[in-house]
């Protein structure tokens, strides 16, 4: 790609967002270490071929939703860093993705100049995406979890595309087993007293998300 060619992949914009969040979380302590190699390593992970939904498009969407909810978070830049790492390790056939992603953050962020306490908070947030169940008053966790689950409140066509991409990621699972497993996940979500914890998420996303989940469950079980 020449210097004048458009960056159609959006990686340049994402690299800039990483740099901004990391420098802010580091307290603006100059440019050493350079943030860009860390962004490039993460972007390579987000572009792996086994991904259909958990791609750089998902990364961008979750970052956008964090921007929407940032006023609710105690440390929005740490939440943004957690977004970068929350699916950095993603193998659909394995169950330890979140733990491995958190461990990656614990290795990479100190090298990138982030202090230990801030690194620990990012790793805690990544691990929280196992359950999406932040404690009351955990505003960082509430923002991350709401931003990650906001796809559930997408317009019907976008939600259908998301569901199809999830099915593609689990293409190695037979249809009957996938339907059974996916239906169990949907029921578990619908049984939660609330899907979203931030005021914006509760007001703007909860009703449509429940409608989408109910519709998908009906399609899977009838």
JSON list of C-alpha atoms in Angstrom, two decimals, residues 5-130:
[
{"chain": "A", "resi": 5, "resn": "UNK", "atom": "CA", "xyz": [-3.66, 4.87, -0.70]},
{"chain": "A", "resi": 6, "resn": "UNK", "atom": "CA", "xyz": [-6.70, 4.78, 1.57]},
{"chain": "A", "resi": 7, "resn": "UNK", "atom": "CA", "xyz": [-6.52, 2.54, 4.61]},
{"chain": "A", "resi": 8, "resn": "UNK", "atom": "CA", "xyz": [-9.63, 0.54, 3.77]},
{"chain": "A", "resi": 9, "resn": "UNK", "atom": "CA", "xyz": [-9.01, -1.96, 6.56]},
{"chain": "A", "resi": 10, "resn": "UNK", "atom": "CA", "xyz": [-9.27, 0.70, 9.26]},
{"chain": "A", "resi": 11, "resn": "UNK", "atom": "CA", "xyz": [-6.07, -0.50, 10.89]},
{"chain": "A", "resi": 12, "resn": "UNK", "atom": "CA", "xyz": [-4.53, 2.96, 10.88]},
{"chain": "A", "resi": 13, "resn": "UNK", "atom": "CA", "xyz": [-7.49, 4.38, 12.80]},
{"chain": "A", "resi": 14, "resn": "UNK", "atom": "CA", "xyz": [-7.40, 1.47, 15.23]},
{"chain": "A", "resi": 15, "resn": "UNK", "atom": "CA", "xyz": [-3.67, 1.92, 15.76]},
{"chain": "A", "resi": 16, "resn": "UNK", "atom": "CA", "xyz": [-4.33, 5.56, 16.63]},
{"chain": "A", "resi": 17, "resn": "UNK", "atom": "CA", "xyz": [-7.03, 4.60, 19.11]},
{"chain": "A", "resi": 18, "resn": "UNK", "atom": "CA", "xyz": [-4.66, 2.14, 20.80]},
{"chain": "A", "resi": 19, "resn": "UNK", "atom": "CA", "xyz": [-1.95, 4.76, 21.02]},
{"chain": "A", "resi": 20, "resn": "UNK", "atom": "CA", "xyz": [-4.31, 7.34, 22.52]},
{"chain": "A", "resi": 21, "resn": "UNK", "atom": "CA", "xyz": [-5.65, 4.94, 25.15]},
{"chain": "A", "resi": 22, "resn": "UNK", "atom": "CA", "xyz": [-2.25, 3.55, 26.10]},
{"chain": "A", "resi": 23, "resn": "UNK", "atom": "CA", "xyz": [-0.60, 6.95, 26.40]},
{"chain": "A", "resi": 24, "resn": "UNK", "atom": "CA", "xyz": [-3.49, 8.26, 28.50]},
{"chain": "A", "resi": 25, "resn": "UNK", "atom": "CA", "xyz": [-3.36, 5.19, 30.75]},
{"chain": "A", "resi": 26, "resn": "UNK", "atom": "CA", "xyz": [0.43, 5.59, 31.09]},
{"chain": "A", "resi": 27, "resn": "UNK", "atom": "CA", "xyz": [-0.11, 9.17, 32.19]},
{"chain": "A", "resi": 28, "resn": "UNK", "atom": "CA", "xyz": [1.27, 10.66, 29.00]},
{"chain": "A", "resi": 29, "resn": "UNK", "atom": "CA", "xyz": [4.79, 9.47, 29.77]},
{"chain": "A", "resi": 30, "resn": "UNK", "atom": "CA", "xyz": [6.26, 10.11, 26.34]},
{"chain": "A", "resi": 31, "resn": "UNK", "atom": "CA", "xyz": [6.43, 7.68, 23.45]},
{"chain": "A", "resi": 32, "resn": "UNK", "atom": "CA", "xyz": [8.85, 5.11, 24.89]},
{"chain": "A", "resi": 33, "resn": "UNK", "atom": "CA", "xyz": [8.12, 2.28, 24.49]},
{"chain": "A", "resi": 34, "resn": "UNK", "atom": "CA", "xyz": [6.51, 2.97, 21.11]},
{"chain": "A", "resi": 35, "resn": "UNK", "atom": "CA", "xyz": [2.84, 1.85, 21.30]},
{"chain": "A", "resi": 36, "resn": "UNK", "atom": "CA", "xyz": [2.59, 0.90, 17.63]},
{"chain": "A", "resi": 37, "resn": "UNK", "atom": "CA", "xyz": [4.30, -2.53, 17.69]},
{"chain": "A", "resi": 38, "resn": "UNK", "atom": "CA", "xyz": [1.91, -3.63, 20.42]},
{"chain": "A", "resi": 39, "resn": "UNK", "atom": "CA", "xyz": [-1.07, -2.45, 18.38]},
{"chain": "A", "resi": 40, "resn": "UNK", "atom": "CA", "xyz": [0.22, -4.32, 15.33]},
{"chain": "A", "resi": 41, "resn": "UNK", "atom": "CA", "xyz": [0.68, -7.54, 17.30]},
{"chain": "A", "resi": 42, "resn": "UNK", "atom": "CA", "xyz": [-2.87, -7.31, 18.63]},
{"chain": "A", "resi": 43, "resn": "UNK", "atom": "CA", "xyz": [-4.33, -6.43, 15.24]},
{"chain": "A", "resi": 44, "resn": "UNK", "atom": "CA", "xyz": [-2.66, -9.52, 13.78]},
{"chain": "A", "resi": 45, "resn": "UNK", "atom": "CA", "xyz": [-4.46, -11.60, 16.39]},
{"chain": "A", "resi": 46, "resn": "UNK", "atom": "CA", "xyz": [-7.82, -9.96, 15.63]},
{"chain": "A", "resi": 47, "resn": "UNK", "atom": "CA", "xyz": [-7.32, -10.78, 11.92]},
{"chain": "A", "resi": 48, "resn": "UNK", "atom": "CA", "xyz": [-6.77, -14.53, 12.39]},
{"chain": "A", "resi": 49, "resn": "UNK", "atom": "CA", "xyz": [-8.57, -16.74, 9.85]},
{"chain": "A", "resi": 50, "resn": "UNK", "atom": "CA", "xyz": [-10.72, -18.70, 12.34]},
{"chain": "A", "resi": 51, "resn": "UNK", "atom": "CA", "xyz": [-12.62, -15.52, 13.24]},
{"chain": "A", "resi": 52, "resn": "UNK", "atom": "CA", "xyz": [-15.94, -14.53, 11.67]},
{"chain": "A", "resi": 53, "resn": "UNK", "atom": "CA", "xyz": [-17.54, -12.37, 14.35]},
{"chain": "A", "resi": 54, "resn": "UNK", "atom": "CA", "xyz": [-14.60, -11.75, 16.72]},
{"chain": "A", "resi": 55, "resn": "UNK", "atom": "CA", "xyz": [-12.75, -9.65, 14.14]},
{"chain": "A", "resi": 56, "resn": "UNK", "atom": "CA", "xyz": [-11.40, -6.10, 13.94]},
{"chain": "A", "resi": 57, "resn": "UNK", "atom": "CA", "xyz": [-14.98, -5.04, 13.11]},
{"chain": "A", "resi": 58, "resn": "UNK", "atom": "CA", "xyz": [-16.07, -6.33, 16.54]},
{"chain": "A", "resi": 59, "resn": "UNK", "atom": "CA", "xyz": [-13.07, -4.61, 18.14]},
{"chain": "A", "resi": 60, "resn": "UNK", "atom": "CA", "xyz": [-14.07, -1.32, 16.51]},
{"chain": "A", "resi": 61, "resn": "UNK", "atom": "CA", "xyz": [-17.71, -1.66, 17.51]},
{"chain": "A", "resi": 62, "resn": "UNK", "atom": "CA", "xyz": [-16.91, -2.37, 21.14]},
{"chain": "A", "resi": 63, "resn": "UNK", "atom": "CA", "xyz": [-14.49, 0.56, 21.28]},
{"chain": "A", "resi": 64, "resn": "UNK", "atom": "CA", "xyz": [-17.23, 2.77, 19.80]},
{"chain": "A", "resi": 65, "resn": "UNK", "atom": "CA", "xyz": [-19.67, 1.63, 22.48]},
{"chain": "A", "resi": 66, "resn": "UNK", "atom": "CA", "xyz": [-17.12, 2.30, 25.20]},
{"chain": "A", "resi": 67, "resn": "UNK", "atom": "CA", "xyz": [-16.89, 5.83, 23.83]},
{"chain": "A", "resi": 68, "resn": "UNK", "atom": "CA", "xyz": [-20.68, 6.10, 24.19]},
{"chain": "A", "resi": 69, "resn": "UNK", "atom": "CA", "xyz": [-20.55, 4.86, 27.79]},
{"chain": "A", "resi": 70, "resn": "UNK", "atom": "CA", "xyz": [-17.22, 6.43, 28.83]},
{"chain": "A", "resi": 71, "resn": "UNK", "atom": "CA", "xyz": [-18.77, 8.93, 31.21]},
{"chain": "A", "resi": 72, "resn": "UNK", "atom": "CA", "xyz": [-19.93, 6.05, 33.41]},
{"chain": "A", "resi": 73, "resn": "UNK", "atom": "CA", "xyz": [-16.49, 4.47, 33.80]},
{"chain": "A", "resi": 74, "resn": "UNK", "atom": "CA", "xyz": [-14.00, 5.32, 36.52]},
{"chain": "A", "resi": 75, "resn": "UNK", "atom": "CA", "xyz": [-11.08, 4.66, 34.15]},
{"chain": "A", "resi": 76, "resn": "UNK", "atom": "CA", "xyz": [-12.33, 4.65, 30.54]},
{"chain": "A", "resi": 77, "resn": "UNK", "atom": "CA", "xyz": [-8.88, 4.31, 29.01]},
{"chain": "A", "resi": 78, "resn": "UNK", "atom": "CA", "xyz": [-8.23, 1.14, 31.00]},
{"chain": "A", "resi": 79, "resn": "UNK", "atom": "CA", "xyz": [-11.58, -0.15, 29.75]},
{"chain": "A", "resi": 80, "resn": "UNK", "atom": "CA", "xyz": [-10.46, 0.63, 26.20]},
{"chain": "A", "resi": 81, "resn": "UNK", "atom": "CA", "xyz": [-7.26, -1.34, 26.73]},
{"chain": "A", "resi": 82, "resn": "UNK", "atom": "CA", "xyz": [-9.33, -4.22, 28.09]},
{"chain": "A", "resi": 83, "resn": "UNK", "atom": "CA", "xyz": [-11.39, -4.15, 24.89]},
{"chain": "A", "resi": 84, "resn": "UNK", "atom": "CA", "xyz": [-8.23, -4.68, 22.87]},
{"chain": "A", "resi": 85, "resn": "UNK", "atom": "CA", "xyz": [-7.31, -7.74, 24.92]},
{"chain": "A", "resi": 86, "resn": "UNK", "atom": "CA", "xyz": [-10.72, -9.25, 25.71]},
{"chain": "A", "resi": 87, "resn": "UNK", "atom": "CA", "xyz": [-10.77, -11.51, 22.63]},
{"chain": "A", "resi": 88, "resn": "UNK", "atom": "CA", "xyz": [-7.10, -11.25, 21.69]},
{"chain": "A", "resi": 89, "resn": "UNK", "atom": "CA", "xyz": [-6.83, -15.00, 22.19]},
{"chain": "A", "resi": 90, "resn": "UNK", "atom": "CA", "xyz": [-9.79, -16.60, 20.46]},
{"chain": "A", "resi": 91, "resn": "UNK", "atom": "CA", "xyz": [-10.13, -20.26, 19.53]},
{"chain": "A", "resi": 92, "resn": "UNK", "atom": "CA", "xyz": [-13.78, -21.36, 19.24]},
{"chain": "A", "resi": 93, "resn": "UNK", "atom": "CA", "xyz": [-12.86, -24.93, 20.17]},
{"chain": "A", "resi": 94, "resn": "UNK", "atom": "CA", "xyz": [-11.30, -23.95, 23.50]},
{"chain": "A", "resi": 95, "resn": "UNK", "atom": "CA", "xyz": [-12.76, -22.72, 26.78]},
{"chain": "A", "resi": 96, "resn": "UNK", "atom": "CA", "xyz": [-9.85, -20.79, 28.27]},
{"chain": "A", "resi": 97, "resn": "UNK", "atom": "CA", "xyz": [-9.78, -17.88, 25.82]},
{"chain": "A", "resi": 98, "resn": "UNK", "atom": "CA", "xyz": [-10.52, -15.18, 28.38]},
{"chain": "A", "resi": 99, "resn": "UNK", "atom": "CA", "xyz": [-7.89, -16.43, 30.82]},
{"chain": "A", "resi": 100, "resn": "UNK", "atom": "CA", "xyz": [-5.28, -16.65, 28.08]},
{"chain": "A", "resi": 101, "resn": "UNK", "atom": "CA", "xyz": [-6.25, -13.17, 26.86]},
{"chain": "A", "resi": 102, "resn": "UNK", "atom": "CA", "xyz": [-5.87, -11.77, 30.39]},
{"chain": "A", "resi": 103, "resn": "UNK", "atom": "CA", "xyz": [-2.49, -13.47, 30.74]},
{"chain": "A", "resi": 104, "resn": "UNK", "atom": "CA", "xyz": [-1.42, -11.90, 27.45]},
{"chain": "A", "resi": 105, "resn": "UNK", "atom": "CA", "xyz": [-2.37, -8.47, 28.83]},
{"chain": "A", "resi": 106, "resn": "UNK", "atom": "CA", "xyz": [-0.36, -9.18, 31.99]},
{"chain": "A", "resi": 107, "resn": "UNK", "atom": "CA", "xyz": [2.71, -9.92, 29.85]},
{"chain": "A", "resi": 108, "resn": "UNK", "atom": "CA", "xyz": [2.38, -7.23, 27.19]},
{"chain": "A", "resi": 109, "resn": "UNK", "atom": "CA", "xyz": [1.18, -4.15, 29.07]},
{"chain": "A", "resi": 110, "resn": "UNK", "atom": "CA", "xyz": [4.12, -3.82, 31.50]},
{"chain": "A", "resi": 111, "resn": "UNK", "atom": "CA", "xyz": [6.45, -4.07, 28.50]},
{"chain": "A", "resi": 112, "resn": "UNK", "atom": "CA", "xyz": [4.37, -1.32, 26.85]},
{"chain": "A", "resi": 113, "resn": "UNK", "atom": "CA", "xyz": [4.97, 0.96, 29.84]},
{"chain": "A", "resi": 114, "resn": "UNK", "atom": "CA", "xyz": [1.73, 0.52, 31.80]},
{"chain": "A", "resi": 115, "resn": "UNK", "atom": "CA", "xyz": [2.14, 0.53, 35.61]},
{"chain": "A", "resi": 116, "resn": "UNK", "atom": "CA", "xyz": [1.41, -2.65, 37.55]},
{"chain": "A", "resi": 117, "resn": "UNK", "atom": "CA", "xyz": [-1.84, -1.49, 39.14]},
{"chain": "A", "resi": 118, "resn": "UNK", "atom": "CA", "xyz": [-3.30, -0.40, 35.81]},
{"chain": "A", "resi": 119, "resn": "UNK", "atom": "CA", "xyz": [-2.19, -3.65, 34.18]},
{"chain": "A", "resi": 120, "resn": "UNK", "atom": "CA", "xyz": [-3.92, -5.62, 36.93]},
{"chain": "A", "resi": 121, "resn": "UNK", "atom": "CA", "xyz": [-7.14, -3.70, 36.34]},
{"chain": "A", "resi": 122, "resn": "UNK", "atom": "CA", "xyz": [-7.07, -4.40, 32.61]},
{"chain": "A", "resi": 123, "resn": "UNK", "atom": "CA", "xyz": [-6.51, -8.12, 33.25]},
{"chain": "A", "resi": 124, "resn": "UNK", "atom": "CA", "xyz": [-9.34, -8.16, 35.82]},
{"chain": "A", "resi": 125, "resn": "UNK", "atom": "CA", "xyz": [-11.68, -6.62, 33.28]},
{"chain": "A", "resi": 126, "resn": "UNK", "atom": "CA", "xyz": [-10.72, -9.14, 30.61]},
{"chain": "A", "resi": 127, "resn": "UNK", "atom": "CA", "xyz": [-11.46, -12.01, 33.00]},
{"chain": "A", "resi": 128, "resn": "UNK", "atom": "CA", "xyz": [-14.84, -10.43, 33.77]},
{"chain": "A", "resi": 129, "resn": "UNK", "atom": "CA", "xyz": [-15.96, -11.18, 30.21]},
{"chain": "A", "resi": 130, "resn": "UNK", "atom": "CA", "xyz": [-16.25, -14.85, 31.18]}
]
